[in-house]
Coordinates of C-alpha atoms in Angstrom, one line a residue:
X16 CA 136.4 -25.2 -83.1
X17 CA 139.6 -23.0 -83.9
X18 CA 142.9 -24.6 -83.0
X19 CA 144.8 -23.4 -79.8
X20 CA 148.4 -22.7 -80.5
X21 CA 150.7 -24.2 -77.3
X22 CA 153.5 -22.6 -76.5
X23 CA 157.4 -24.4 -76.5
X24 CA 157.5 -24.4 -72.7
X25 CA 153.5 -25.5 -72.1
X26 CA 154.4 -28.5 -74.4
X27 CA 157.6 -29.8 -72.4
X28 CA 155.6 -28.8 -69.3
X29 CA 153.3 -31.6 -70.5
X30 CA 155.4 -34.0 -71.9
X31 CA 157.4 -33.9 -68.3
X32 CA 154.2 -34.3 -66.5
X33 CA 153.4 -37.2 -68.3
X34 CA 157.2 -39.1 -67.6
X35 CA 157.1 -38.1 -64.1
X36 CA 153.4 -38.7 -63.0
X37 CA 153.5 -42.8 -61.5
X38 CA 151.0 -44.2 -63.7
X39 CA 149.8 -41.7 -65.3
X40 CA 148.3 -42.1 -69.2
X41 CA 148.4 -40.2 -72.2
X42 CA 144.1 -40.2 -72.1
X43 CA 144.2 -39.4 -68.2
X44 CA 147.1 -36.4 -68.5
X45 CA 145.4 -35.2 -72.0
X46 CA 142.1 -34.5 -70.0
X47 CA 143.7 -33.0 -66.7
X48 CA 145.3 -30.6 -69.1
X49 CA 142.6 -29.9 -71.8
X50 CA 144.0 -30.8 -74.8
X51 CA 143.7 -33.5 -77.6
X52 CA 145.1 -37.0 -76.8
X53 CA 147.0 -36.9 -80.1
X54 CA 148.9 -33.9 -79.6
X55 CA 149.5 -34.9 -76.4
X56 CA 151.3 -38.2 -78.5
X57 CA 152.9 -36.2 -81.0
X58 CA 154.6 -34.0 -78.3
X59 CA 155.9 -37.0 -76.7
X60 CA 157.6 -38.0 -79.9
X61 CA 159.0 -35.2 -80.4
X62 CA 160.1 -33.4 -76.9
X63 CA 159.6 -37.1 -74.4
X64 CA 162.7 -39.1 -73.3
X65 CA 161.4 -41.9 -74.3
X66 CA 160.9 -43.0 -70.6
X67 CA 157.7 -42.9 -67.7
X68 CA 157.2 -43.6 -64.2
X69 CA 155.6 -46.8 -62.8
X70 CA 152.8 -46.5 -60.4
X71 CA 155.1 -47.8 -58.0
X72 CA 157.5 -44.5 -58.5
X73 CA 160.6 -46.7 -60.8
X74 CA 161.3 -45.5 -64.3
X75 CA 161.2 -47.3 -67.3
X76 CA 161.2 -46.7 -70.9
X77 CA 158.0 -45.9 -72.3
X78 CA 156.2 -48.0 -75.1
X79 CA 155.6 -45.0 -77.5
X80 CA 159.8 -45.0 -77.1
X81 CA 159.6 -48.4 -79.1
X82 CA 157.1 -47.5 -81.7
X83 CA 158.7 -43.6 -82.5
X84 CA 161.8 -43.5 -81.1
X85 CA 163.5 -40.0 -80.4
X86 CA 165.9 -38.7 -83.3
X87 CA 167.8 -37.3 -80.9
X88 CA 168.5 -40.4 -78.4
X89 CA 172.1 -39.8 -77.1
X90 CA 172.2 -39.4 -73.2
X91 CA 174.4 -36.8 -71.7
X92 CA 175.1 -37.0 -68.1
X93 CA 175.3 -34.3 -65.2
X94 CA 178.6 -34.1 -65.4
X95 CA 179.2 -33.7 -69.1
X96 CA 176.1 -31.2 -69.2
X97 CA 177.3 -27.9 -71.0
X98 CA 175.9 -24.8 -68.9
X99 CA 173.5 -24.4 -71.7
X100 CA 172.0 -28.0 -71.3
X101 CA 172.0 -28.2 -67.2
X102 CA 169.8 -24.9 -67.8
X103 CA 167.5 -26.6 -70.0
X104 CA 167.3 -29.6 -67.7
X105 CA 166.9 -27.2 -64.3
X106 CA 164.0 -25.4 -66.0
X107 CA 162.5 -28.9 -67.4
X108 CA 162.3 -29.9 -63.9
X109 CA 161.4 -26.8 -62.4
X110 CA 158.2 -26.9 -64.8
X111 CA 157.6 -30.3 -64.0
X112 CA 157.9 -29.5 -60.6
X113 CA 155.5 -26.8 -61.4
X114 CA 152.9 -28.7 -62.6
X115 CA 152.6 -31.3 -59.8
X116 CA 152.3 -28.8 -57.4
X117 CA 149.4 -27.1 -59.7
X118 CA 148.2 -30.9 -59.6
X119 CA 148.4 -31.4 -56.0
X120 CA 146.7 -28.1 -55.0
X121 CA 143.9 -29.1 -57.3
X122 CA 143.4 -32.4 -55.4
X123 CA 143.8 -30.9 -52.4
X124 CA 140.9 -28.6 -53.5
X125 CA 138.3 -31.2 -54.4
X126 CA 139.3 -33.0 -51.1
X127 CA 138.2 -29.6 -49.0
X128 CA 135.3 -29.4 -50.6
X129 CA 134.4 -33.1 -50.6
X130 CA 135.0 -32.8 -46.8
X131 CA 131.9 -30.9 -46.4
X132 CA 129.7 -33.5 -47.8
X133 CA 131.3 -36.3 -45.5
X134 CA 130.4 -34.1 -42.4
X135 CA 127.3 -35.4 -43.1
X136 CA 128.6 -38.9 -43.3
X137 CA 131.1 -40.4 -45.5
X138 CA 128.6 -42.7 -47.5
X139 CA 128.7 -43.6 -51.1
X140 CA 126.1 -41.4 -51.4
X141 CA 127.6 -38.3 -50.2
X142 CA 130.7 -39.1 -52.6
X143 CA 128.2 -39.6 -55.7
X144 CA 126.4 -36.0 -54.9
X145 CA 129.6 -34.3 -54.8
X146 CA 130.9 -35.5 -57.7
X147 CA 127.6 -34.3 -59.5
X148 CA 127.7 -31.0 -57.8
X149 CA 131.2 -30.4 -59.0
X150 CA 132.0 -32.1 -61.9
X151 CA 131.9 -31.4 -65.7
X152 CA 128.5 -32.9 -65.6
X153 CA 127.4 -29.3 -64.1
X154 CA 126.6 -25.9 -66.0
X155 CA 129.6 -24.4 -64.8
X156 CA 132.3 -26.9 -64.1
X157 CA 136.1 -26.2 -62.6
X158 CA 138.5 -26.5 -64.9
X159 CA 140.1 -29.9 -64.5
X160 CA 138.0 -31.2 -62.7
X161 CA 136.5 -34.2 -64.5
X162 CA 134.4 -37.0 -63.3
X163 CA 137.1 -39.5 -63.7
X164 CA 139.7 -37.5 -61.6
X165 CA 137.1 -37.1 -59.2
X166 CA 136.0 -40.6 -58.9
X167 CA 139.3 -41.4 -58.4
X168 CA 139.9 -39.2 -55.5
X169 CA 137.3 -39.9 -53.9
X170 CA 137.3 -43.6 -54.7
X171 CA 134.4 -44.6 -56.3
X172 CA 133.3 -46.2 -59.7
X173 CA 132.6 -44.0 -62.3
X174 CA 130.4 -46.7 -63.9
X175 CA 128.5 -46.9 -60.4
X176 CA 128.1 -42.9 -60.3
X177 CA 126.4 -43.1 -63.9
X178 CA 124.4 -45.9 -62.7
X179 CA 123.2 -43.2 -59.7
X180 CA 122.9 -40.3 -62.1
X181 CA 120.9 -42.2 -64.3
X182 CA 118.4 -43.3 -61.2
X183 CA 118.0 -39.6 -59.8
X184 CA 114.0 -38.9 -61.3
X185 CA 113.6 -42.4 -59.4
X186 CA 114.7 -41.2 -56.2
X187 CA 113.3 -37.9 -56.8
X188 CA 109.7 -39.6 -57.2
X189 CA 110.4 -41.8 -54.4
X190 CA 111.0 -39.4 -51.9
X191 CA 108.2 -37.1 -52.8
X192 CA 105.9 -40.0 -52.4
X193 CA 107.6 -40.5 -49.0
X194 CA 106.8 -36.9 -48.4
X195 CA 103.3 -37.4 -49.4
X196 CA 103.1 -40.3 -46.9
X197 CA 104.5 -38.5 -43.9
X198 CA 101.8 -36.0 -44.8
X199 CA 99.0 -38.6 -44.3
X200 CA 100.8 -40.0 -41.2
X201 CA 101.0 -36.9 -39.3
X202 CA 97.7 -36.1 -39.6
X203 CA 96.7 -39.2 -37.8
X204 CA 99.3 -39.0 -35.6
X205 CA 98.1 -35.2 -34.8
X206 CA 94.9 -36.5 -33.6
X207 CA 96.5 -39.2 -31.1
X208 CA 100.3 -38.2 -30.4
X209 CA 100.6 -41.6 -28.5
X210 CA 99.9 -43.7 -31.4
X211 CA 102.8 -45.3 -33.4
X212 CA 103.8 -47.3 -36.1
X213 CA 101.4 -50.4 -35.8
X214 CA 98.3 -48.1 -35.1
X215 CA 99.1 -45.8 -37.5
X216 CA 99.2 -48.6 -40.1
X217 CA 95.9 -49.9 -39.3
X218 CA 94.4 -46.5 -39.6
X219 CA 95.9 -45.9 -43.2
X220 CA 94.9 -49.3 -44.5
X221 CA 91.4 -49.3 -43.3
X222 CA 89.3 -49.4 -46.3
X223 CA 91.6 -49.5 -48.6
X224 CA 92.5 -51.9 -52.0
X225 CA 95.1 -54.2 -51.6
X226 CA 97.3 -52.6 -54.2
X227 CA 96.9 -49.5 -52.3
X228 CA 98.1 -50.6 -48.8
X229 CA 101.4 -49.3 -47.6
X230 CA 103.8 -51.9 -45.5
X231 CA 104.5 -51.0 -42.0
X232 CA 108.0 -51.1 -42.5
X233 CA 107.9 -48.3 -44.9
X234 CA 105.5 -46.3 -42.4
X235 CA 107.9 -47.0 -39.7
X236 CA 111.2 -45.6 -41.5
X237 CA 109.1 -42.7 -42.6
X238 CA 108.0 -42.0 -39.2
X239 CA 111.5 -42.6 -38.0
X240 CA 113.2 -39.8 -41.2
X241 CA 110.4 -37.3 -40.1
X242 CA 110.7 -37.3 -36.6
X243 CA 107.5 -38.4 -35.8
X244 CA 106.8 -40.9 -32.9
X245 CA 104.6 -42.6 -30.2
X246 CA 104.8 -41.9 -26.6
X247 CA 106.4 -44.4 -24.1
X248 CA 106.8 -44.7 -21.1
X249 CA 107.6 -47.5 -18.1
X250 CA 107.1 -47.2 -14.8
X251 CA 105.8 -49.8 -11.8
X252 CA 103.1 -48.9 -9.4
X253 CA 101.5 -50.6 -6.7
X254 CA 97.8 -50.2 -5.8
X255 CA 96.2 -53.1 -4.3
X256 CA 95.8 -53.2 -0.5
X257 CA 95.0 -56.5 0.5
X258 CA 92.2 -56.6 3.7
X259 CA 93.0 -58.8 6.3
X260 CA 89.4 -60.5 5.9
X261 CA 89.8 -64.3 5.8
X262 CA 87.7 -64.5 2.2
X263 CA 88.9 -67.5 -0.1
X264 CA 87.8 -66.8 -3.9
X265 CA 89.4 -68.9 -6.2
X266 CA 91.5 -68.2 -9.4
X267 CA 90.2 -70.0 -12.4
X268 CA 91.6 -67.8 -15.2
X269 CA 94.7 -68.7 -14.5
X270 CA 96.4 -65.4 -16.7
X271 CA 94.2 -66.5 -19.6
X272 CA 92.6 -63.4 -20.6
X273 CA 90.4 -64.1 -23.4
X274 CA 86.7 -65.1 -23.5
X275 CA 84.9 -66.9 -26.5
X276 CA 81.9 -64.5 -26.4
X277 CA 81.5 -60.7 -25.5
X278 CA 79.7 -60.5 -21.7
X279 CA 80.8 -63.4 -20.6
X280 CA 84.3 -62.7 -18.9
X281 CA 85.4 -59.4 -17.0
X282 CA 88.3 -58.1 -15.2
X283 CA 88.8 -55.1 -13.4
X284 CA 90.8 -52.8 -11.3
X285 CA 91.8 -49.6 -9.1
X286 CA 94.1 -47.1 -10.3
X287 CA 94.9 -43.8 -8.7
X288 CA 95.0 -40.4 -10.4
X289 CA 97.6 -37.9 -8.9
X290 CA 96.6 -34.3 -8.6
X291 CA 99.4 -31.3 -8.6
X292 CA 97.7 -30.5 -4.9
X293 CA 98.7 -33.8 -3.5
X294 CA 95.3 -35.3 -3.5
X295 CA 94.6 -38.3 -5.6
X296 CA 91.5 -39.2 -7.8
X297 CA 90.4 -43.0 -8.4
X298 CA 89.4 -44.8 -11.4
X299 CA 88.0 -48.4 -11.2
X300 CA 87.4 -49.9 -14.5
X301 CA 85.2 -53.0 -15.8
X302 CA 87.2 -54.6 -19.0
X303 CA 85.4 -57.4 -20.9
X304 CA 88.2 -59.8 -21.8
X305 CA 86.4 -60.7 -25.1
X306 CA 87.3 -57.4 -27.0
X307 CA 88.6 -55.2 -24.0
X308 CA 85.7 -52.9 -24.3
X309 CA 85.9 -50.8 -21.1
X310 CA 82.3 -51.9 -20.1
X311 CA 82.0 -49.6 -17.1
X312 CA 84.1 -47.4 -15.4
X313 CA 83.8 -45.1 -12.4
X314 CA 86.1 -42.2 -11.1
X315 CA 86.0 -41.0 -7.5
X316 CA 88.1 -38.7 -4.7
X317 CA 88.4 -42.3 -2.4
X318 CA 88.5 -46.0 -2.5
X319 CA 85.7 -46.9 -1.0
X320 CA 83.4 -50.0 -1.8
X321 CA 81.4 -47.5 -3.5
X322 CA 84.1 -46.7 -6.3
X323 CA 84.0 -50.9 -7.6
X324 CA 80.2 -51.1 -7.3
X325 CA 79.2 -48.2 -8.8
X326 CA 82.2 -49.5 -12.1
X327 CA 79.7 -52.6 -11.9
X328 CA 76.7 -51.0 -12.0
X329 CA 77.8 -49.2 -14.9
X330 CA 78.5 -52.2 -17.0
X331 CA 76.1 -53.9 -15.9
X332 CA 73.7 -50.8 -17.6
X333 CA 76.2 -50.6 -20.4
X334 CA 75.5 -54.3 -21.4
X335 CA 71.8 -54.8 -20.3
X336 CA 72.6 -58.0 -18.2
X337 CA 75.8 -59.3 -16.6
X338 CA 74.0 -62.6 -15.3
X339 CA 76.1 -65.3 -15.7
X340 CA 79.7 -63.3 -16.6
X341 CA 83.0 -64.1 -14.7
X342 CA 84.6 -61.3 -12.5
X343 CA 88.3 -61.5 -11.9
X344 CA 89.8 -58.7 -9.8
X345 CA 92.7 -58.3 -7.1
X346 CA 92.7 -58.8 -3.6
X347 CA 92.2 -55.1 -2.9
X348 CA 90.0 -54.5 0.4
X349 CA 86.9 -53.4 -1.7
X350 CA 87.2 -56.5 -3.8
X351 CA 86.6 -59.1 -1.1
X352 CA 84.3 -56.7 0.9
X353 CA 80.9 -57.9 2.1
X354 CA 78.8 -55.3 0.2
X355 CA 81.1 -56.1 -3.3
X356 CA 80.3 -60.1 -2.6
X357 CA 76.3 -58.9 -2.1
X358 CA 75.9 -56.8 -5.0
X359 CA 77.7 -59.5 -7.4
X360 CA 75.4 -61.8 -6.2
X361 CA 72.8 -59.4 -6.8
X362 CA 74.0 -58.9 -10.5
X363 CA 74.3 -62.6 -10.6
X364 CA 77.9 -62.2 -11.2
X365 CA 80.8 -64.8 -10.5
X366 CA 84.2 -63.6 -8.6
X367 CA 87.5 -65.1 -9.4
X368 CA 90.8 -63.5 -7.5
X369 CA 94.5 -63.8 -8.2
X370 CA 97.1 -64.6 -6.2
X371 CA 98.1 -61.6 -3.7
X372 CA 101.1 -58.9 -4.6
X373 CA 100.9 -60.6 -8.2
X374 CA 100.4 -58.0 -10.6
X375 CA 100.5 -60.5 -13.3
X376 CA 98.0 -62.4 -12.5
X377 CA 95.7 -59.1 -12.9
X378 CA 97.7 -58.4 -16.5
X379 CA 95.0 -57.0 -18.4
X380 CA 93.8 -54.3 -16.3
X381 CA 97.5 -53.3 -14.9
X382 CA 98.0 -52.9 -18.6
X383 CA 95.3 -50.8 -19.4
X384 CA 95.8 -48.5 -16.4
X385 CA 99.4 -48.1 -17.2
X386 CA 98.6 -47.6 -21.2
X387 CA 95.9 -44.6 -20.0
X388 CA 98.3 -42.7 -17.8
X389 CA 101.1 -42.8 -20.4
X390 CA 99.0 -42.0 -23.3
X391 CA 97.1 -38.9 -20.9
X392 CA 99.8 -37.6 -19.0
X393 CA 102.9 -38.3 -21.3
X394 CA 106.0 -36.7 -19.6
X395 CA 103.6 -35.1 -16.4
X396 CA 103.8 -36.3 -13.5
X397 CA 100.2 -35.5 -12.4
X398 CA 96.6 -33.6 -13.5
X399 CA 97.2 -29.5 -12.7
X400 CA 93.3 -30.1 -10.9
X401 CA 90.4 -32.5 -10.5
X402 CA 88.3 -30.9 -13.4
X403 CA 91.2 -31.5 -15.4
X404 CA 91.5 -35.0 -14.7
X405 CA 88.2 -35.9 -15.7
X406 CA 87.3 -34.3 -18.8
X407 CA 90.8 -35.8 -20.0
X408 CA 89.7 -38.7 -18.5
X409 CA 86.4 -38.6 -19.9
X410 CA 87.4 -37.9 -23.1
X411 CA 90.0 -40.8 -23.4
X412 CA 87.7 -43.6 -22.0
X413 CA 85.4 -42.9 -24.3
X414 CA 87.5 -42.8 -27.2
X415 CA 89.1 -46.0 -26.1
X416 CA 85.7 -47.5 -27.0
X417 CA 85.4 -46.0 -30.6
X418 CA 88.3 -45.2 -31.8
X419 CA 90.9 -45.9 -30.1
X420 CA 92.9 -49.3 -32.2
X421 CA 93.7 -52.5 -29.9
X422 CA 96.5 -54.8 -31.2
X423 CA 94.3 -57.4 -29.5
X424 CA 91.7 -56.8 -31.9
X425 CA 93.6 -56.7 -35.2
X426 CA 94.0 -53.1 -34.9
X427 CA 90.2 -52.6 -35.0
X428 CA 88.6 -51.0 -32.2
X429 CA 86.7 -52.9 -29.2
X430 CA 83.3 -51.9 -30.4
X431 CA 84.1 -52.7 -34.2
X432 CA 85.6 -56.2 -33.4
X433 CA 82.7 -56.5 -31.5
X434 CA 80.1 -55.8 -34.2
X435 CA 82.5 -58.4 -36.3
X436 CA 81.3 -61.0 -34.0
X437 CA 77.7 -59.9 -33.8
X438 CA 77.6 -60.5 -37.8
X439 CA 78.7 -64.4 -37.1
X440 CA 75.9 -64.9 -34.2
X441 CA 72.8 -66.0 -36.2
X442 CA 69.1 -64.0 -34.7
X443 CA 67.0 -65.6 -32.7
X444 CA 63.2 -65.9 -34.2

């Protein structure tokens, strides 16, 4: 490398620099000026005062001062300065002055720049990624600007930005695989826009080795970077219409909503379907509190007796036999009717009742009513016309069988935790 020949003036530029800059070192000022650190030491023999500022602005005489003192050490003040020498001092200090401003407007620089990167949020990381955008570490790096005077300005270690540096292929490997896993999660998500994190797990860990499995946490902040969601929504309606018929059933459930076998215990509802012509449509639904398969299910234009028997009918078609099962509904007028009382008889089917106006003691089939209108109508507010409401309908009930997952059921669906307890039931020769 040939040697760069430094003018007089460029060299007391320096040398004043380094007296007047609080703190400053002869390694830090070498580097913000691009030259060697031992010139920089030999021009302060030769041209310094033998004096520096503290970082706290006070001056003091400098160390080199002890170890290579100035030939020329007499001290002329102000008022004995010869024209001559106050010109020499004015233009010392004028340079001086000089090259902090130079200084200044260079950190003022960086800082304008750097301010575009904490738009985003002034995080460690955002400080780290500019100085690797715009430091000497680069292809084509500002003069001046050096890691270390960045990482000052910007306050961070420059040990700790190394330490990032060195990690980038990691991160770069993470986030593709991140990438790669949003991938698989929107196509699930695609085919069910209501499912979300916990469903969505299931579904990518069915099947799978253990080593392979991805943690729900991971699919949730995934999920949450890409934008992609469930559906929710809350809101409270009431259906049942008690009839002034003095029937007494009791209430042995007592909000216990599970069964030890599948077709043994069975709760059911009336939910209403709103139409964009005012009209309403009527679903009645038979759930089997063993699995929460939707045993039977039937959708009418009215609430008629008809609507419940017919659900019950299905089931009872679904599953073969209902003889023996438990039936726990509301007090809704075609509940306690004469006819429903006759056919469960019939179908050798027991009725159990809640308490009246108590939603909760009806949980299970409030729930799935209100899980069916948010995961079918979303943000609507009603079915554009009866045909549309039941092939939607149609198409959700039955895939609430198959495919749908239930939390209930370890994320498996109703009819696979069903078969799971079909495996454990020994056949009968």
């Amino acid at each position: 490398m040939a040697r760069k020949n430094y003018s007089d003036e460029f060299r007391r530029q320096a040398v004043e620099l380094y007296e007047s800059t609080p703190g400053a070192t002869v390694k830090g000022i070498a580097a913000d000026l691009g030259v060697e650190r031992t010139t920089l030491a030999l021009w302060l023999d030769n041209l310094g005062t033998g004096t520096r500022t503290a970082p706290d602005g006070t001056r003091s005489r400098s160390a080199r001062s002890v170890r290579a003192p100035r030939q020329n050490s007499g001290a002329v003040s102000e008022a004995d300065e010869t024209p001559e020498q106050r010109l020499a001092r004015l233009e010392a200090e004028n340079t001086a002055l000089r090259a902090e401003k130079t200084k200044l407007e260079t950190e003022r620089e960086i800082l304008r720049q750097a301010a575009k990167y904490f738009g985003r949020g002034d995080e460690l990381v955002t400080r780290f990624q500019f100085v690797a955008d715009h430091s000497d570490t680069t292809s084509s790096p500002r003069p001046g600007w050096t890691v270390k005077r960045l990482c000052a300005l910007l306050d961070v270690r420059r040990s700790s930005f190394y330490a990032w540096l060195a990690a980038a292929p990691t991160r770069a490997a993470r986030t593709a695989a991140d990438t790669a896993l949003a991938e698989r999660i929107r196509a699930v998500h695609d085919g069910d826009r209501t499912c979300g994190r916990p469903r969505i797990t299931a579904e990518l860990n069915d099947g799978v080795e253990p080593a392979e499995r991805v943690n729900h946490k991971r699919i949730g902040r995934v999920m949450r970077e890409h934008g992609i969601a469930g559906y929710r929504r809350r809101r409270r309606v009431r259906t049942t219409i008690p009839e002034p018929a003095d029937t007494t059933v009791p209430d042995l459930l007592g909000r216990d909503f599970t069964a030890q076998a599948p077709n043994t215990v069975y709760v059911g509802d009336i939910t209403y379907l709103p139409l964009a012509d005012g009209r309403n449509l009527y679903l009645a639904t038979v759930i089997d509190c063993y699995s929460r398969r939707l045993a039977g299910w039937a959708i009418a234009d009215h609430m008629r007796t008809d609507l419940v028997a017919d659900a019950l009918l299905a089931a009872a078609a679904d599953r073969g036999s209902v003889a023996g099962a438990i039936f726990h509904s509301d007090h809704g007028s075609v509940y306690t009717s004469r006819v429903y009382a006759e056919l469960c008889d019939r179908l050798d089917v027991r009725r159990l009742m809640g308490a009246v106006g108590s939603s909760a003691d009806n949980a299970l089939a409030e729930s799935l009513n209100a899980t069916l209108k948010r995961e079918v109508l979303q943000d609507n507010a009603f079915w554009p016309d009866e045909t549309t409401c039941r092939r939607e309908l149609y198409r959700w009930l039955t895939r609430y069988n198959t495919r749908r997952r239930h939390s209930y059921c370890r994320y498996q669906t109703p009819n696979t935790y069903e078969a799971s307890y079909a495996a454990t039931v020994p056949e009968v020769a």
